[in-house]
mmCIF file of C-alpha atoms in Angstrom:
data_model
loop_
_atom_site.group_PDB
_atom_site.id
_atom_site.type_symbol
_atom_site.label_atom_id
_atom_site.label_comp_id
_atom_site.label_asym_id
_atom_site.label_seq_id
_atom_site.Cartn_x
_atom_site.Cartn_y
_atom_site.Cartn_z
ATOM 1 C CA UNK X 215 -47.409 -60.487 -83.950
ATOM 2 C CA UNK X 216 -49.229 -63.306 -82.150
ATOM 3 C CA UNK X 217 -52.745 -62.377 -81.072
ATOM 4 C CA UNK X 218 -52.476 -61.646 -77.371
ATOM 5 C CA UNK X 219 -54.975 -62.755 -74.727
ATOM 6 C CA UNK X 220 -53.641 -61.426 -71.410
ATOM 7 C CA UNK X 221 -54.419 -57.905 -70.218
ATOM 8 C CA UNK X 222 -50.753 -57.503 -69.328
ATOM 9 C CA UNK X 223 -49.285 -58.052 -72.776
ATOM 10 C CA UNK X 224 -52.201 -56.316 -74.489
ATOM 11 C CA UNK X 225 -51.435 -53.269 -72.365
ATOM 12 C CA UNK X 226 -47.706 -53.438 -73.068
ATOM 13 C CA UNK X 227 -48.302 -53.840 -76.787
ATOM 14 C CA UNK X 228 -50.790 -50.963 -76.982
ATOM 15 C CA UNK X 229 -48.503 -48.635 -75.052
ATOM 16 C CA UNK X 230 -45.300 -49.488 -76.937
ATOM 17 C CA UNK X 231 -43.351 -51.422 -74.324
ATOM 18 C CA UNK X 232 -42.549 -54.615 -76.241
ATOM 19 C CA UNK X 233 -39.253 -54.843 -78.118
ATOM 20 C CA UNK X 234 -38.331 -58.536 -77.970
ATOM 21 C CA UNK X 235 -39.711 -61.619 -76.233
ATOM 22 C CA UNK X 236 -38.217 -65.100 -76.156
ATOM 23 C CA UNK X 237 -41.642 -66.791 -76.390
ATOM 24 C CA UNK X 238 -44.522 -64.337 -76.534
ATOM 25 C CA UNK X 239 -47.217 -67.018 -76.622
ATOM 26 C CA UNK X 240 -45.882 -68.821 -73.527
ATOM 27 C CA UNK X 241 -45.471 -65.567 -71.567
ATOM 28 C CA UNK X 242 -48.982 -64.544 -72.609
ATOM 29 C CA UNK X 243 -50.406 -67.855 -71.341
ATOM 30 C CA UNK X 244 -48.689 -67.466 -67.966
ATOM 31 C CA UNK X 245 -49.871 -63.865 -67.678
ATOM 32 C CA UNK X 246 -53.463 -64.851 -68.445
ATOM 33 C CA UNK X 247 -53.322 -67.339 -65.552
ATOM 34 C CA UNK X 248 -51.692 -64.788 -63.232
ATOM 35 C CA UNK X 249 -48.586 -66.972 -62.952
ATOM 36 C CA UNK X 250 -45.825 -64.669 -64.159
ATOM 37 C CA UNK X 251 -43.120 -63.983 -61.591
ATOM 38 C CA UNK X 252 -40.996 -61.317 -63.217
ATOM 39 C CA UNK X 253 -37.980 -59.316 -62.144
ATOM 40 C CA UNK X 254 -36.002 -56.298 -63.226
ATOM 41 C CA UNK X 255 -32.558 -55.527 -61.823
ATOM 42 C CA UNK X 256 -31.352 -52.090 -60.744
ATOM 43 C CA UNK X 257 -27.748 -51.510 -59.746
ATOM 44 C CA UNK X 258 -27.083 -49.047 -56.930
ATOM 45 C CA UNK X 259 -24.741 -46.703 -58.799
ATOM 46 C CA UNK X 260 -26.361 -43.440 -57.637
ATOM 47 C CA UNK X 261 -28.568 -42.251 -54.750
ATOM 48 C CA UNK X 262 -31.561 -42.059 -57.119
ATOM 49 C CA UNK X 263 -32.772 -43.684 -60.306
ATOM 50 C CA UNK X 264 -33.471 -41.369 -63.235
ATOM 51 C CA UNK X 265 -36.278 -41.314 -65.775
ATOM 52 C CA UNK X 266 -34.406 -43.757 -68.002
ATOM 53 C CA UNK X 267 -35.378 -46.453 -65.474
ATOM 54 C CA UNK X 268 -39.063 -45.522 -65.536
ATOM 55 C CA UNK X 269 -39.978 -47.666 -68.527
ATOM 56 C CA UNK X 270 -39.013 -50.906 -66.775
ATOM 57 C CA UNK X 271 -40.615 -49.734 -63.515
ATOM 58 C CA UNK X 272 -43.836 -49.157 -65.451
ATOM 59 C CA UNK X 273 -43.597 -52.697 -66.850
ATOM 60 C CA UNK X 274 -43.522 -54.029 -63.286
ATOM 61 C CA UNK X 275 -46.456 -51.764 -62.440
ATOM 62 C CA UNK X 276 -48.580 -53.076 -65.305
ATOM 63 C CA UNK X 277 -47.630 -56.677 -64.440
ATOM 64 C CA UNK X 278 -49.123 -56.254 -60.981
ATOM 65 C CA UNK X 279 -52.028 -53.943 -61.805
ATOM 66 C CA UNK X 280 -53.336 -56.232 -64.567
ATOM 67 C CA UNK X 281 -53.186 -59.275 -62.274
ATOM 68 C CA UNK X 282 -50.607 -61.024 -64.456
ATOM 69 C CA UNK X 283 -48.322 -62.021 -61.621
ATOM 70 C CA UNK X 284 -45.779 -61.056 -59.005
ATOM 71 C CA UNK X 285 -43.121 -58.352 -59.486
ATOM 72 C CA UNK X 286 -39.617 -58.762 -58.063
ATOM 73 C CA UNK X 287 -37.398 -55.704 -57.699
ATOM 74 C CA UNK X 288 -33.783 -56.854 -57.682
ATOM 75 C CA UNK X 289 -31.460 -54.332 -56.067
ATOM 76 C CA UNK X 290 -27.906 -54.916 -57.182
ATOM 77 C CA UNK X 291 -26.027 -54.588 -53.928
ATOM 78 C CA UNK X 292 -23.729 -57.341 -55.205
ATOM 79 C CA UNK X 293 -23.430 -56.570 -58.917
ATOM 80 C CA UNK X 294 -22.819 -52.873 -58.216
ATOM 81 C CA UNK X 295 -19.519 -53.936 -56.667
ATOM 82 C CA UNK X 296 -18.502 -55.149 -60.145
ATOM 83 C CA UNK X 297 -20.162 -52.657 -62.520
ATOM 84 C CA UNK X 298 -22.240 -53.325 -65.633
ATOM 85 C CA UNK X 299 -20.174 -52.589 -68.782
ATOM 86 C CA UNK X 300 -23.295 -52.429 -71.009
ATOM 87 C CA UNK X 301 -23.477 -49.175 -72.953
ATOM 88 C CA UNK X 302 -20.314 -47.834 -71.313
ATOM 89 C CA UNK X 303 -17.175 -46.503 -72.993
ATOM 90 C CA UNK X 304 -15.159 -46.764 -69.802
ATOM 91 C CA UNK X 305 -15.069 -48.687 -66.545
ATOM 92 C CA UNK X 306 -17.568 -47.575 -63.922
ATOM 93 C CA UNK X 307 -16.168 -46.043 -60.758
ATOM 94 C CA UNK X 308 -15.807 -48.660 -58.027
ATOM 95 C CA UNK X 309 -17.987 -47.667 -55.060
ATOM 96 C CA UNK X 310 -17.411 -48.481 -51.393
ATOM 97 C CA UNK X 311 -19.838 -50.789 -49.607
ATOM 98 C CA UNK X 312 -21.144 -47.836 -47.589
ATOM 99 C CA UNK X 313 -21.810 -45.852 -50.782
ATOM 100 C CA UNK X 314 -23.662 -48.804 -52.285
ATOM 101 C CA UNK X 315 -25.842 -49.183 -49.180
ATOM 102 C CA UNK X 316 -26.645 -45.464 -49.166
ATOM 103 C CA UNK X 317 -27.558 -45.582 -52.841
ATOM 104 C CA UNK X 318 -29.682 -48.680 -52.310
ATOM 105 C CA UNK X 319 -31.713 -46.908 -49.635
ATOM 106 C CA UNK X 320 -32.189 -43.939 -51.950
ATOM 107 C CA UNK X 321 -33.478 -45.871 -54.961
ATOM 108 C CA UNK X 322 -35.628 -48.327 -53.015
ATOM 109 C CA UNK X 323 -38.238 -45.743 -52.031
ATOM 110 C CA UNK X 324 -39.422 -45.001 -55.566
ATOM 111 C CA UNK X 325 -40.752 -48.523 -56.119
ATOM 112 C CA UNK X 326 -43.279 -48.122 -53.317
ATOM 113 C CA UNK X 327 -44.981 -45.473 -55.460
ATOM 114 C CA UNK X 328 -45.573 -47.884 -58.333
ATOM 115 C CA UNK X 329 -45.988 -51.266 -56.639
ATOM 116 C CA UNK X 330 -47.791 -52.819 -53.690
ATOM 117 C CA UNK X 331 -45.325 -54.721 -51.505
ATOM 118 C CA UNK X 332 -46.178 -57.528 -49.137
ATOM 119 C CA UNK X 333 -45.650 -61.203 -48.404
ATOM 120 C CA UNK X 334 -48.595 -62.921 -50.083
ATOM 121 C CA UNK X 335 -50.028 -63.589 -53.525
ATOM 122 C CA UNK X 336 -49.029 -61.059 -56.157
ATOM 123 C CA UNK X 337 -47.478 -58.638 -53.665
ATOM 124 C CA UNK X 338 -44.182 -57.253 -54.921
ATOM 125 C CA UNK X 339 -40.935 -58.128 -53.151
ATOM 126 C CA UNK X 340 -37.550 -56.405 -53.152
ATOM 127 C CA UNK X 341 -34.407 -58.501 -52.867
ATOM 128 C CA UNK X 342 -30.683 -57.741 -52.894
ATOM 129 C CA UNK X 343 -28.365 -59.948 -54.934
ATOM 130 C CA UNK X 344 -25.605 -59.346 -52.388
ATOM 131 C CA UNK X 345 -27.460 -61.966 -50.319
ATOM 132 C CA UNK X 346 -26.194 -64.723 -52.605
ATOM 133 C CA UNK X 347 -23.321 -63.092 -54.509
ATOM 134 C CA UNK X 348 -21.338 -61.784 -51.535
ATOM 135 C CA UNK X 349 -20.924 -65.217 -49.841
ATOM 136 C CA UNK X 350 -19.896 -66.969 -53.073
ATOM 137 C CA UNK X 351 -16.758 -69.079 -53.007
ATOM 138 C CA UNK X 352 -14.908 -68.093 -56.177
ATOM 139 C CA UNK X 353 -13.507 -71.545 -56.901
ATOM 140 C CA UNK X 354 -16.896 -73.183 -56.453
ATOM 141 C CA UNK X 355 -18.526 -70.497 -58.617
ATOM 142 C CA UNK X 356 -16.023 -71.065 -61.435
ATOM 143 C CA UNK X 357 -16.613 -74.814 -61.262
ATOM 144 C CA UNK X 358 -20.415 -74.799 -60.932
ATOM 145 C CA UNK X 359 -21.316 -71.776 -63.063
ATOM 146 C CA UNK X 360 -18.262 -70.802 -65.107
ATOM 147 C CA UNK X 361 -18.159 -74.164 -66.846
ATOM 148 C CA UNK X 362 -21.375 -73.274 -68.683
ATOM 149 C CA UNK X 363 -19.947 -70.118 -70.306
ATOM 150 C CA UNK X 364 -18.047 -69.943 -73.573
ATOM 151 C CA UNK X 365 -15.501 -67.131 -73.703
ATOM 152 C CA UNK X 366 -15.888 -67.155 -77.489
ATOM 153 C CA UNK X 367 -19.600 -66.366 -77.118
ATOM 154 C CA UNK X 368 -19.010 -63.862 -74.332
ATOM 155 C CA UNK X 369 -16.691 -61.910 -76.656
ATOM 156 C CA UNK X 370 -19.555 -61.512 -79.134
ATOM 157 C CA UNK X 371 -21.889 -59.912 -76.544
ATOM 158 C CA UNK X 372 -22.454 -56.195 -77.126
ATOM 159 C CA UNK X 373 -21.279 -55.277 -73.621
ATOM 160 C CA UNK X 374 -17.834 -56.689 -74.468
ATOM 161 C CA UNK X 375 -17.681 -56.465 -78.266
ATOM 162 C CA UNK X 376 -18.470 -52.768 -78.599
ATOM 163 C CA UNK X 377 -15.844 -51.835 -76.021
ATOM 164 C CA UNK X 378 -13.189 -53.969 -77.688
ATOM 165 C CA UNK X 379 -14.111 -52.831 -81.211
ATOM 166 C CA UNK X 380 -13.400 -49.264 -80.068
ATOM 167 C CA UNK X 381 -10.101 -50.455 -78.587
ATOM 168 C CA UNK X 382 -11.254 -49.369 -75.135
ATOM 169 C CA UNK X 383 -10.247 -51.252 -72.042
ATOM 170 C CA UNK X 384 -12.601 -53.884 -70.629
ATOM 171 C CA UNK X 385 -11.494 -54.924 -67.160
ATOM 172 C CA UNK X 386 -11.612 -58.547 -66.022
ATOM 173 C CA UNK X 387 -14.023 -57.613 -63.232
ATOM 174 C CA UNK X 388 -16.467 -56.142 -65.799
ATOM 175 C CA UNK X 389 -16.083 -59.229 -67.989
ATOM 176 C CA UNK X 390 -17.465 -61.249 -65.083
ATOM 177 C CA UNK X 391 -20.619 -59.133 -64.857
ATOM 178 C CA UNK X 392 -22.585 -61.205 -67.357
ATOM 179 C CA UNK X 393 -21.893 -64.357 -65.325
ATOM 180 C CA UNK X 394 -23.234 -62.713 -62.193
ATOM 181 C CA UNK X 395 -26.346 -61.361 -63.934
ATOM 182 C CA UNK X 396 -27.080 -64.775 -65.414
ATOM 183 C CA UNK X 397 -26.590 -66.370 -62.008
ATOM 184 C CA UNK X 398 -29.038 -63.855 -60.497
ATOM 185 C CA UNK X 399 -31.745 -65.228 -62.771
ATOM 186 C CA UNK X 400 -31.018 -68.792 -61.657
ATOM 187 C CA UNK X 401 -31.063 -67.815 -57.972
ATOM 188 C CA UNK X 402 -34.359 -65.949 -58.346
ATOM 189 C CA UNK X 403 -35.855 -68.915 -60.184
ATOM 190 C CA UNK X 404 -34.807 -71.250 -57.389
ATOM 191 C CA UNK X 405 -35.654 -68.945 -54.466
ATOM 192 C CA UNK X 406 -38.812 -67.230 -55.727
ATOM 193 C CA UNK X 407 -40.032 -69.278 -58.693
ATOM 194 C CA UNK X 408 -39.135 -66.397 -61.036
ATOM 195 C CA UNK X 409 -39.854 -67.218 -64.681
ATOM 196 C CA UNK X 410 -39.417 -63.889 -66.508
ATOM 197 C CA UNK X 411 -36.684 -61.290 -66.626
ATOM 198 C CA UNK X 412 -37.528 -57.897 -68.106
ATOM 199 C CA UNK X 413 -35.245 -55.020 -68.991
ATOM 200 C CA UNK X 414 -34.026 -52.682 -71.696
ATOM 201 C CA UNK X 415 -33.158 -53.976 -75.145
ATOM 202 C CA UNK X 416 -29.448 -53.559 -74.374
ATOM 203 C CA UNK X 417 -29.854 -56.330 -71.778
ATOM 204 C CA UNK X 418 -31.223 -58.919 -74.229
ATOM 205 C CA UNK X 419 -27.958 -60.841 -74.540
ATOM 206 C CA UNK X 420 -27.435 -60.948 -70.776
ATOM 207 C CA UNK X 421 -31.030 -62.078 -70.141
ATOM 208 C CA UNK X 422 -30.848 -64.842 -72.766
ATOM 209 C CA UNK X 423 -27.559 -65.967 -71.220
ATOM 210 C CA UNK X 424 -29.380 -66.283 -67.885
ATOM 211 C CA UNK X 425 -32.128 -68.329 -69.541
ATOM 212 C CA UNK X 426 -29.508 -70.657 -70.999
ATOM 213 C CA UNK X 427 -27.708 -70.977 -67.652
ATOM 214 C CA UNK X 428 -31.013 -71.878 -66.004
ATOM 215 C CA UNK X 429 -31.582 -74.628 -68.555
ATOM 216 C CA UNK X 430 -28.089 -76.014 -67.959
ATOM 217 C CA UNK X 431 -28.515 -75.867 -64.169
ATOM 218 C CA UNK X 432 -31.930 -77.528 -64.173
ATOM 219 C CA UNK X 433 -34.401 -74.700 -63.471
ATOM 220 C CA UNK X 434 -37.918 -74.518 -64.880
ATOM 221 C CA UNK X 435 -38.384 -72.752 -68.233
ATOM 222 C CA UNK X 436 -37.262 -69.129 -68.115
ATOM 223 C CA UNK X 437 -38.310 -66.294 -70.432
ATOM 224 C CA UNK X 438 -37.072 -62.875 -71.573
ATOM 225 C CA UNK X 439 -38.986 -59.683 -72.383
ATOM 226 C CA UNK X 440 -37.304 -56.405 -73.284
ATOM 227 C CA UNK X 441 -38.523 -52.861 -73.869
ATOM 228 C CA UNK X 442 -37.014 -50.394 -76.333
ATOM 229 C CA UNK X 443 -34.186 -48.107 -75.263
ATOM 230 C CA UNK X 444 -35.819 -44.738 -75.743
ATOM 231 C CA UNK X 445 -34.442 -41.604 -77.260
ATOM 232 C CA UNK X 446 -36.347 -38.430 -78.016
ATOM 233 C CA UNK X 447 -37.343 -37.616 -81.586
ATOM 234 C CA UNK X 448 -34.263 -35.399 -81.855
ATOM 235 C CA UNK X 449 -32.053 -38.339 -80.858
ATOM 236 C CA UNK X 450 -31.299 -37.300 -77.268
ATOM 237 C CA UNK X 451 -31.043 -40.032 -74.661
ATOM 238 C CA UNK X 452 -33.961 -40.232 -72.227
ATOM 239 C CA UNK X 453 -33.171 -38.949 -68.753
ATOM 240 C CA UNK X 454 -30.401 -36.572 -69.755
ATOM 241 C CA UNK X 455 -30.568 -32.795 -70.104
ATOM 242 C CA UNK X 456 -28.011 -30.044 -70.508
ATOM 243 C CA UNK X 457 -28.034 -29.569 -66.740
ATOM 244 C CA UNK X 458 -27.672 -33.270 -65.899
ATOM 245 C CA UNK X 459 -29.747 -36.364 -65.146
ATOM 246 C CA UNK X 460 -33.485 -36.171 -64.509
ATOM 247 C CA UNK X 461 -33.623 -37.859 -61.110
ATOM 248 C CA UNK X 462 -36.709 -39.475 -59.580
ATOM 249 C CA UNK X 463 -35.889 -38.566 -55.954
ATOM 250 C CA UNK X 464 -36.868 -35.065 -54.873
ATOM 251 C CA UNK X 465 -33.612 -34.647 -52.968
ATOM 252 C CA UNK X 466 -31.841 -34.746 -56.350
ATOM 253 C CA UNK X 467 -34.465 -32.888 -58.425
ATOM 254 C CA UNK X 468 -37.431 -30.825 -57.268
ATOM 255 C CA UNK X 469 -40.978 -31.814 -58.208
ATOM 256 C CA UNK X 470 -41.267 -28.515 -60.080
ATOM 257 C CA UNK X 471 -38.204 -29.168 -62.244
ATOM 258 C CA UNK X 472 -39.390 -32.732 -62.797
ATOM 259 C CA UNK X 473 -42.744 -31.367 -64.024
ATOM 260 C CA UNK X 474 -40.891 -28.945 -66.271
ATOM 261 C CA UNK X 475 -38.848 -31.780 -67.834
ATOM 262 C CA UNK X 476 -42.023 -33.456 -69.076
ATOM 263 C CA UNK X 477 -43.654 -30.141 -70.021
ATOM 264 C CA UNK X 478 -40.700 -29.482 -72.326
ATOM 265 C CA UNK X 479 -41.233 -32.738 -74.240
ATOM 266 C CA UNK X 480 -40.844 -32.405 -78.006
ATOM 267 C CA UNK X 481 -44.171 -32.303 -79.871
ATOM 268 C CA UNK X 482 -43.452 -35.559 -81.697
ATOM 269 C CA UNK X 483 -42.905 -37.444 -78.420
ATOM 270 C CA UNK X 484 -45.934 -36.380 -76.378
ATOM 271 C CA UNK X 485 -48.329 -39.207 -77.278
ATOM 272 C CA UNK X 486 -45.605 -41.861 -77.040
ATOM 273 C CA UNK X 487 -44.557 -40.634 -73.594
ATOM 274 C CA UNK X 488 -48.161 -40.445 -72.374
ATOM 275 C CA UNK X 489 -48.484 -44.142 -73.218
ATOM 276 C CA UNK X 490 -45.201 -45.160 -71.598
ATOM 277 C CA UNK X 491 -44.850 -42.924 -68.568
ATOM 278 C CA UNK X 492 -48.387 -42.347 -67.316
ATOM 279 C CA UNK X 493 -51.458 -44.410 -66.501
ATOM 280 C CA UNK X 494 -53.753 -42.120 -68.493
ATOM 281 C CA UNK X 495 -56.356 -44.369 -70.215
ATOM 282 C CA UNK X 496 -55.714 -45.082 -73.882
ATOM 283 C CA UNK X 497 -58.988 -43.519 -75.048
ATOM 284 C CA UNK X 498 -58.017 -40.220 -73.377
ATOM 285 C CA UNK X 499 -54.555 -40.411 -74.950
ATOM 286 C CA UNK X 500 -56.176 -40.960 -78.350
ATOM 287 C CA UNK X 501 -58.170 -37.757 -77.848
ATOM 288 C CA UNK X 502 -55.046 -35.812 -76.869
ATOM 289 C CA UNK X 503 -53.276 -37.189 -79.957
ATOM 290 C CA UNK X 504 -55.613 -35.144 -82.168
ATOM 291 C CA UNK X 505 -54.401 -31.825 -80.730
ATOM 292 C CA UNK X 506 -52.343 -29.788 -83.183
ATOM 293 C CA UNK X 507 -50.296 -26.606 -83.172
ATOM 294 C CA UNK X 508 -50.315 -24.632 -79.933
ATOM 295 C CA UNK X 509 -53.071 -26.855 -78.565
ATOM 296 C CA UNK X 510 -50.558 -29.677 -78.127
ATOM 297 C CA UNK X 511 -49.303 -27.756 -75.080
ATOM 298 C CA UNK X 512 -52.426 -28.954 -73.271
ATOM 299 C CA UNK X 513 -51.327 -32.549 -73.886
ATOM 300 C CA UNK X 514 -47.870 -31.675 -72.592
ATOM 301 C CA UNK X 515 -49.403 -30.324 -69.381
ATOM 302 C CA UNK X 516 -51.352 -33.568 -68.923
ATOM 303 C CA UNK X 517 -48.144 -35.541 -69.494
ATOM 304 C CA UNK X 518 -46.176 -33.396 -67.038
ATOM 305 C CA UNK X 519 -48.821 -33.511 -64.311
ATOM 306 C CA UNK X 520 -49.581 -37.230 -64.629
ATOM 307 C CA UNK X 521 -45.907 -38.234 -64.797
ATOM 308 C CA UNK X 522 -45.146 -36.050 -61.767
ATOM 309 C CA UNK X 523 -48.143 -37.448 -59.882
ATOM 310 C CA UNK X 524 -46.762 -40.988 -60.151
ATOM 311 C CA UNK X 525 -43.363 -40.030 -58.735
ATOM 312 C CA UNK X 526 -44.165 -37.142 -56.361
ATOM 313 C CA UNK X 527 -47.855 -37.562 -55.529
ATOM 314 C CA UNK X 528 -51.025 -35.625 -56.330
ATOM 315 C CA UNK X 529 -50.325 -32.595 -54.149
ATOM 316 C CA UNK X 530 -46.851 -31.829 -55.515
ATOM 317 C CA UNK X 531 -47.933 -32.471 -59.096
ATOM 318 C CA UNK X 532 -50.734 -29.950 -58.673
ATOM 319 C CA UNK X 533 -48.404 -27.459 -56.976
ATOM 320 C CA UNK X 534 -45.893 -27.774 -59.816
ATOM 321 C CA UNK X 535 -48.588 -27.238 -62.451
ATOM 322 C CA UNK X 536 -49.980 -24.219 -60.567
ATOM 323 C CA UNK X 537 -46.500 -22.741 -60.085
ATOM 324 C CA UNK X 538 -45.797 -23.055 -63.796
ATOM 325 C CA UNK X 539 -49.077 -21.392 -64.685
ATOM 326 C CA UNK X 540 -48.410 -18.493 -62.322
ATOM 327 C CA UNK X 541 -44.885 -18.043 -63.643
ATOM 328 C CA UNK X 542 -45.463 -18.420 -67.363
ATOM 329 C CA UNK X 543 -49.101 -17.538 -67.946
ATOM 330 C CA UNK X 544 -49.831 -14.983 -65.239
ATOM 331 C CA UNK X 545 -46.280 -13.668 -64.904
ATOM 332 C CA UNK X 546 -45.904 -13.588 -61.116
ATOM 333 C CA UNK X 547 -43.503 -15.230 -58.723
ATOM 334 C CA UNK X 548 -44.754 -18.584 -57.467
ATOM 335 C CA UNK X 549 -43.920 -19.771 -53.959
ATOM 336 C CA UNK X 550 -43.614 -23.341 -55.236
ATOM 337 C CA UNK X 551 -40.694 -22.549 -57.535
ATOM 338 C CA UNK X 552 -37.400 -24.143 -56.449
ATOM 339 C CA UNK X 553 -35.570 -21.860 -54.042
ATOM 340 C CA UNK X 554 -32.116 -21.452 -52.547
ATOM 341 C CA UNK X 555 -31.513 -19.611 -49.293
ATOM 342 C CA UNK X 556 -28.555 -17.331 -48.683
ATOM 343 C CA UNK X 557 -27.553 -15.203 -45.729
ATOM 344 C CA UNK X 558 -29.125 -11.742 -45.971
ATOM 345 C CA UNK X 559 -25.720 -10.269 -45.131
ATOM 346 C CA UNK X 560 -24.362 -11.585 -48.457
ATOM 347 C CA UNK X 561 -26.635 -9.189 -50.339
ATOM 348 C CA UNK X 562 -25.510 -6.199 -48.292
ATOM 349 C CA UNK X 563 -22.213 -6.001 -50.106
ATOM 350 C CA UNK X 564 -23.601 -7.625 -53.247
ATOM 351 C CA UNK X 565 -23.179 -11.161 -54.539
ATOM 352 C CA UNK X 566 -21.669 -11.723 -57.975
ATOM 353 C CA UNK X 567 -24.104 -12.804 -60.662
ATOM 354 C CA UNK X 568 -21.865 -15.730 -61.642
ATOM 355 C CA UNK X 569 -21.748 -16.996 -58.064
ATOM 356 C CA UNK X 570 -25.507 -16.587 -57.662
ATOM 357 C CA UNK X 571 -26.433 -18.628 -60.742
ATOM 358 C CA UNK X 572 -23.972 -21.398 -59.865
ATOM 359 C CA UNK X 573 -25.289 -21.434 -56.272
ATOM 360 C CA UNK X 574 -28.858 -21.696 -57.609
ATOM 361 C CA UNK X 575 -27.894 -24.737 -59.695
ATOM 362 C CA UNK X 576 -28.993 -23.121 -62.948
ATOM 363 C CA UNK X 577 -25.482 -23.383 -64.378
ATOM 364 C CA UNK X 578 -22.620 -25.670 -63.456
ATOM 365 C CA UNK X 579 -19.727 -23.201 -63.581
ATOM 366 C CA UNK X 580 -18.761 -19.565 -63.902
ATOM 367 C CA UNK X 581 -17.670 -20.306 -67.470
ATOM 368 C CA UNK X 582 -21.098 -21.627 -68.414
ATOM 369 C CA UNK X 583 -22.698 -18.573 -66.779
ATOM 370 C CA UNK X 584 -20.504 -16.238 -68.840
ATOM 371 C CA UNK X 585 -21.449 -18.064 -72.053
ATOM 372 C CA UNK X 586 -25.146 -17.797 -71.230
ATOM 373 C CA UNK X 587 -24.828 -14.093 -70.404
ATOM 374 C CA UNK X 588 -23.220 -13.441 -73.804
ATOM 375 C CA UNK X 589 -26.211 -15.127 -75.420
ATOM 376 C CA UNK X 590 -28.751 -13.268 -73.290
ATOM 377 C CA UNK X 591 -29.825 -16.472 -71.560
ATOM 378 C CA UNK X 592 -29.765 -15.374 -67.907
ATOM 379 C CA UNK X 593 -32.233 -13.048 -66.208
ATOM 380 C CA UNK X 594 -32.674 -11.448 -62.785
ATOM 381 C CA UNK X 595 -36.287 -10.613 -61.968
ATOM 382 C CA UNK X 596 -37.097 -11.105 -65.676
ATOM 383 C CA UNK X 597 -34.440 -8.573 -66.738
ATOM 384 C CA UNK X 598 -31.644 -9.848 -68.996
ATOM 385 C CA UNK X 599 -28.198 -9.930 -67.379
ATOM 386 C CA UNK X 600 -25.841 -7.940 -69.609
ATOM 387 C CA UNK X 601 -22.557 -8.148 -67.714
ATOM 388 C CA UNK X 602 -20.747 -10.976 -65.959
ATOM 389 C CA UNK X 603 -19.487 -8.389 -63.466
ATOM 390 C CA UNK X 604 -22.995 -7.507 -62.324
ATOM 391 C CA UNK X 605 -23.885 -7.923 -58.638
ATOM 392 C CA UNK X 606 -27.151 -8.843 -56.930
ATOM 393 C CA UNK X 607 -27.873 -6.673 -53.900
ATOM 394 C CA UNK X 608 -30.624 -5.686 -51.465
ATOM 395 C CA UNK X 609 -32.198 -3.505 -54.133
ATOM 396 C CA UNK X 610 -32.974 -6.593 -56.251
ATOM 397 C CA UNK X 611 -35.113 -8.211 -53.558
ATOM 398 C CA UNK X 612 -38.760 -7.985 -54.625
ATOM 399 C CA UNK X 613 -41.794 -7.250 -52.495
ATOM 400 C CA UNK X 614 -42.162 -11.030 -52.156
ATOM 401 C CA UNK X 615 -38.778 -11.123 -50.376
ATOM 402 C CA UNK X 616 -36.991 -13.033 -53.152
ATOM 403 C CA UNK X 617 -34.776 -12.548 -56.184
ATOM 404 C CA UNK X 618 -35.962 -14.497 -59.224
ATOM 405 C CA UNK X 619 -33.138 -16.043 -61.262
ATOM 406 C CA UNK X 620 -33.986 -17.442 -64.693
ATOM 407 C CA UNK X 621 -32.129 -19.546 -67.255
ATOM 408 C CA UNK X 622 -34.025 -19.247 -70.531
ATOM 409 C CA UNK X 623 -37.808 -19.174 -70.467
ATOM 410 C CA UNK X 624 -38.548 -22.272 -68.426
ATOM 411 C CA UNK X 625 -35.982 -22.697 -65.656
ATOM 412 C CA UNK X 626 -36.333 -20.493 -62.574
ATOM 413 C CA UNK X 627 -35.013 -20.452 -59.011
ATOM 414 C CA UNK X 628 -35.909 -18.055 -56.226
ATOM 415 C CA UNK X 629 -32.995 -16.678 -54.192
ATOM 416 C CA UNK X 630 -34.280 -16.228 -50.643
ATOM 417 C CA UNK X 631 -32.193 -14.068 -48.253
ATOM 418 C CA UNK X 632 -32.608 -15.075 -44.593
#
């Protein structure tokens, strides 16, 4: 690899962010002068981003914090209306405009935790591609932009090729997505002087297509930089668990459960995730990398607390760490555990154990609860549930005024009668 000079790319290289770059030396030179203007796009498909988006958010963070340039957060209010086919086996659900706006509001907040926004210098800006995509005249777009695209080449792009190779339907609206993403790059170059698009490695083809469109439409030189698409050492996709996505917004996932996600990191992934998902200095990470055996749990706690601090703040990260210690190391109920309230009257006649665990969000269905009970996976107040016909009643309420429900050793919810 070319010897790097800028703090930005040195940081990305040391922490494992760099997968591909169209011209590493040129990007490095711009970064050293503080002249990178880089964007990452985020479609508004859900009310929150999940941890799979964190790696690109961290790239924007390091861009700004190292003084390499200006970050642009592109919110896909326009492209979400079409749906990105990349990495999908089926067409995305078409959302209403109101749903897209609600989702946009939900995901926008997280960037303020990682970036400094403003209107001068290297302040970050957030823009919505609906501003230029929604007013497009289709005929004009086909003439001015479509003429630069080869259908033959588009058919070789992974987003289309993989779907077709599996004989799965690719809708015409999805086929247009790569044109819109490429056009986004051109618009950002013209409106904001953008010269770098960053994203996951699965976006390489789309980003390079945008670079080529910029060249054909007369923009300045554009560049591409991608990060690896991460999986855990066991091959699981980042951001997914048995109980669903690991959301960044607390309305979708509590700070405690977010902390627990990182605390449960596989041993082989701890150092890699410390580099990618925290701002812990590299020398401290190198020290933690020497921990072996049970001692590696200390590194996992650092990872969990530092990752949670970035997304939920110092206070909630500390609360989550303290709650975990009280629950697992001291063995008492912790007030900061996630809780669900129910009417006290429901316990008078008894609430079914299946209903209670579904209500608490520890399982998704009665069927899953039954399967976990057969395997001894569910507990009430640390006692294994032995029957799916068991009820929870007033007698199960502890002196703390709660009923502790547990799924395995590390997932707990307090049932609070009111």
